[in-house]
Amino acid sequence: MSGVRNEKMYQLRLKMGLSQRQVAEAVGISQSSYAMIEGGHRHPRKEVEKKLADFFGVTVDELFFGRDNHGSRLEEGEPEGGGGGARGSPGD
């Protein structure tokens, strides 16, 4: 890889208020591996790509290839659980 930081991953992690170690533990990789991925020094295996994308609420393409098909959960203001909510539903 080119050594250019994965800005999307970095910004999403900061918005969530998490450390590299916290993200790494959540997806089952070491903190040093996560740091190398976020720092642009290593590209993860496919299964780790998917775990990271799912964790951040974006697609693999958005996270690693800059193809922004839709916003992340945080950008959309959706709660982390992503539950159906009451948008547009009639009241009681």
C-alpha atoms as a PDB file:
ATOM      1  CA  MET A   1       0.000   0.000   0.000  1.00  0.00           C
ATOM      2  CA  SER A   2       1.006   3.586  -0.423  1.00  0.00           C
ATOM      3  CA  GLY A   3       1.220   4.607   3.222  1.00  0.00           C
ATOM      4  CA  VAL A   4      -1.649   7.090   2.863  1.00  0.00           C
ATOM      5  CA  ARG A   5      -3.907   7.039   5.916  1.00  0.00           C
ATOM      6  CA  ASN A   6      -7.389   5.625   5.480  1.00  0.00           C
ATOM      7  CA  GLU A   7      -9.097   8.917   6.263  1.00  0.00           C
ATOM      8  CA  LYS A   8     -12.604   7.431   6.270  1.00  0.00           C
ATOM      9  CA  MET A   9     -11.664   4.818   8.866  1.00  0.00           C
ATOM     10  CA  TYR A  10      -9.824   7.411  10.950  1.00  0.00           C
ATOM     11  CA  GLN A  11     -12.729   9.895  10.908  1.00  0.00           C
ATOM     12  CA  LEU A  12     -15.354   7.252  11.714  1.00  0.00           C
ATOM     13  CA  ARG A  13     -13.283   5.977  14.629  1.00  0.00           C
ATOM     14  CA  LEU A  14     -12.890   9.507  16.008  1.00  0.00           C
ATOM     15  CA  LYS A  15     -16.622  10.230  15.625  1.00  0.00           C
ATOM     16  CA  MET A  16     -17.350   7.105  17.646  1.00  0.00           C
ATOM     17  CA  GLY A  17     -14.881   8.247  20.321  1.00  0.00           C
ATOM     18  CA  LEU A  18     -12.909   5.005  20.159  1.00  0.00           C
ATOM     19  CA  SER A  19      -9.237   4.146  20.379  1.00  0.00           C
ATOM     20  CA  GLN A  20      -7.490   1.989  17.810  1.00  0.00           C
ATOM     21  CA  ARG A  21      -7.261  -0.738  20.447  1.00  0.00           C
ATOM     22  CA  GLN A  22     -11.040  -0.678  21.046  1.00  0.00           C
ATOM     23  CA  VAL A  23     -11.817  -1.059  17.342  1.00  0.00           C
ATOM     24  CA  ALA A  24      -9.184  -3.771  16.945  1.00  0.00           C
ATOM     25  CA  GLU A  25     -10.610  -5.779  19.853  1.00  0.00           C
ATOM     26  CA  ALA A  26     -14.152  -5.414  18.502  1.00  0.00           C
ATOM     27  CA  VAL A  27     -13.194  -6.937  15.140  1.00  0.00           C
ATOM     28  CA  GLY A  28     -10.727  -9.495  16.480  1.00  0.00           C
ATOM     29  CA  ILE A  29      -7.358  -8.166  15.305  1.00  0.00           C
ATOM     30  CA  SER A  30      -4.339  -6.755  17.124  1.00  0.00           C
ATOM     31  CA  GLN A  31      -3.995  -3.038  17.778  1.00  0.00           C
ATOM     32  CA  SER A  32      -0.792  -2.970  15.713  1.00  0.00           C
ATOM     33  CA  SER A  33      -2.575  -4.591  12.746  1.00  0.00           C
ATOM     34  CA  TYR A  34      -5.392  -2.067  13.021  1.00  0.00           C
ATOM     35  CA  ALA A  35      -2.902   0.812  13.188  1.00  0.00           C
ATOM     36  CA  MET A  36      -1.183  -0.445  10.030  1.00  0.00           C
ATOM     37  CA  ILE A  37      -4.517  -0.744   8.207  1.00  0.00           C
ATOM     38  CA  GLU A  38      -5.731   2.708   9.283  1.00  0.00           C
ATOM     39  CA  GLY A  39      -2.301   4.172   8.536  1.00  0.00           C
ATOM     40  CA  GLY A  40      -2.359   2.804   5.001  1.00  0.00           C
ATOM     41  CA  HIS A  41       0.616   0.496   5.476  1.00  0.00           C
ATOM     42  CA  ARG A  42      -1.339  -2.756   5.161  1.00  0.00           C
ATOM     43  CA  HIS A  43      -4.525  -3.872   3.448  1.00  0.00           C
ATOM     44  CA  PRO A  44      -6.612  -6.344   5.469  1.00  0.00           C
ATOM     45  CA  ARG A  45      -7.814  -9.774   4.404  1.00  0.00           C
ATOM     46  CA  LYS A  46     -11.327  -9.877   2.940  1.00  0.00           C
ATOM     47  CA  GLU A  47     -12.926 -11.141   6.156  1.00  0.00           C
ATOM     48  CA  VAL A  48     -11.328  -8.319   8.168  1.00  0.00           C
ATOM     49  CA  GLU A  49     -12.444  -5.773   5.549  1.00  0.00           C
ATOM     50  CA  LYS A  50     -16.014  -6.968   6.066  1.00  0.00           C
ATOM     51  CA  LYS A  51     -15.789  -6.929   9.870  1.00  0.00           C
ATOM     52  CA  LEU A  52     -14.404  -3.379   9.852  1.00  0.00           C
ATOM     53  CA  ALA A  53     -17.022  -2.140   7.377  1.00  0.00           C
ATOM     54  CA  ASP A  54     -19.823  -3.730   9.411  1.00  0.00           C
ATOM     55  CA  PHE A  55     -18.419  -2.276  12.625  1.00  0.00           C
ATOM     56  CA  PHE A  56     -18.366   1.246  11.157  1.00  0.00           C
ATOM     57  CA  GLY A  57     -21.739   0.836   9.412  1.00  0.00           C
ATOM     58  CA  VAL A  58     -20.450   1.379   5.877  1.00  0.00           C
ATOM     59  CA  THR A  59     -19.698  -0.824   2.868  1.00  0.00           C
ATOM     60  CA  VAL A  60     -16.276  -2.292   2.138  1.00  0.00           C
ATOM     61  CA  ASP A  61     -16.157  -0.115  -0.992  1.00  0.00           C
ATOM     62  CA  GLU A  62     -16.812   3.029   1.038  1.00  0.00           C
ATOM     63  CA  LEU A  63     -14.267   2.195   3.703  1.00  0.00           C
ATOM     64  CA  PHE A  64     -11.408   1.014   1.525  1.00  0.00           C
ATOM     65  CA  PHE A  65     -12.013   2.276  -1.994  1.00  0.00           C
ATOM     66  CA  GLY A  66     -13.712   5.647  -1.472  1.00  0.00           C
ATOM     67  CA  ARG A  67     -16.940   4.695  -3.235  1.00  0.00           C
ATOM     68  CA  ASP A  68     -19.540   6.507  -1.159  1.00  0.00           C
ATOM     69  CA  ASN A  69     -22.863   4.801  -1.856  1.00  0.00           C
ATOM     70  CA  HIS A  70     -24.523   6.100   1.314  1.00  0.00           C
ATOM     71  CA  GLY A  71     -23.563   7.702   4.585  1.00  0.00           C
ATOM     72  CA  SER A  72     -22.507   5.768   7.641  1.00  0.00           C
ATOM     73  CA  ARG A  73     -24.860   5.262  10.568  1.00  0.00           C
ATOM     74  CA  LEU A  74     -23.173   8.120  12.395  1.00  0.00           C
ATOM     75  CA  GLU A  75     -23.401  10.505   9.447  1.00  0.00           C
ATOM     76  CA  GLU A  76     -27.091   9.714   9.001  1.00  0.00           C
ATOM     77  CA  GLY A  77     -27.771  10.220  12.694  1.00  0.00           C
ATOM     78  CA  GLU A  78     -29.113   6.681  13.008  1.00  0.00           C
ATOM     79  CA  PRO A  79     -28.643   5.034  16.390  1.00  0.00           C
ATOM     80  CA  GLU A  80     -25.933   2.388  16.471  1.00  0.00           C
ATOM     81  CA  GLY A  81     -28.466  -0.422  16.811  1.00  0.00           C
ATOM     82  CA  GLY A  82     -30.033   0.676  13.532  1.00  0.00           C
ATOM     83  CA  GLY A  83     -33.505  -0.372  14.686  1.00  0.00           C
ATOM     84  CA  GLY A  84     -36.513   0.473  12.542  1.00  0.00           C
ATOM     85  CA  GLY A  85     -37.471   3.458  14.686  1.00  0.00           C
ATOM     86  CA  ALA A  86     -40.682   5.410  14.207  1.00  0.00           C
ATOM     87  CA  ARG A  87     -39.786   7.482  11.157  1.00  0.00           C
ATOM     88  CA  GLY A  88     -43.004   8.234   9.360  1.00  0.00           C
ATOM     89  CA  SER A  89     -45.038   5.753  11.442  1.00  0.00           C
ATOM     90  CA  PRO A  90     -48.409   6.833  12.714  1.00  0.00           C
ATOM     91  CA  GLY A  91     -48.716   7.541  16.426  1.00  0.00           C
ATOM     92  CA  ASP A  92     -50.809   5.611  18.941  1.00  0.00           C
END
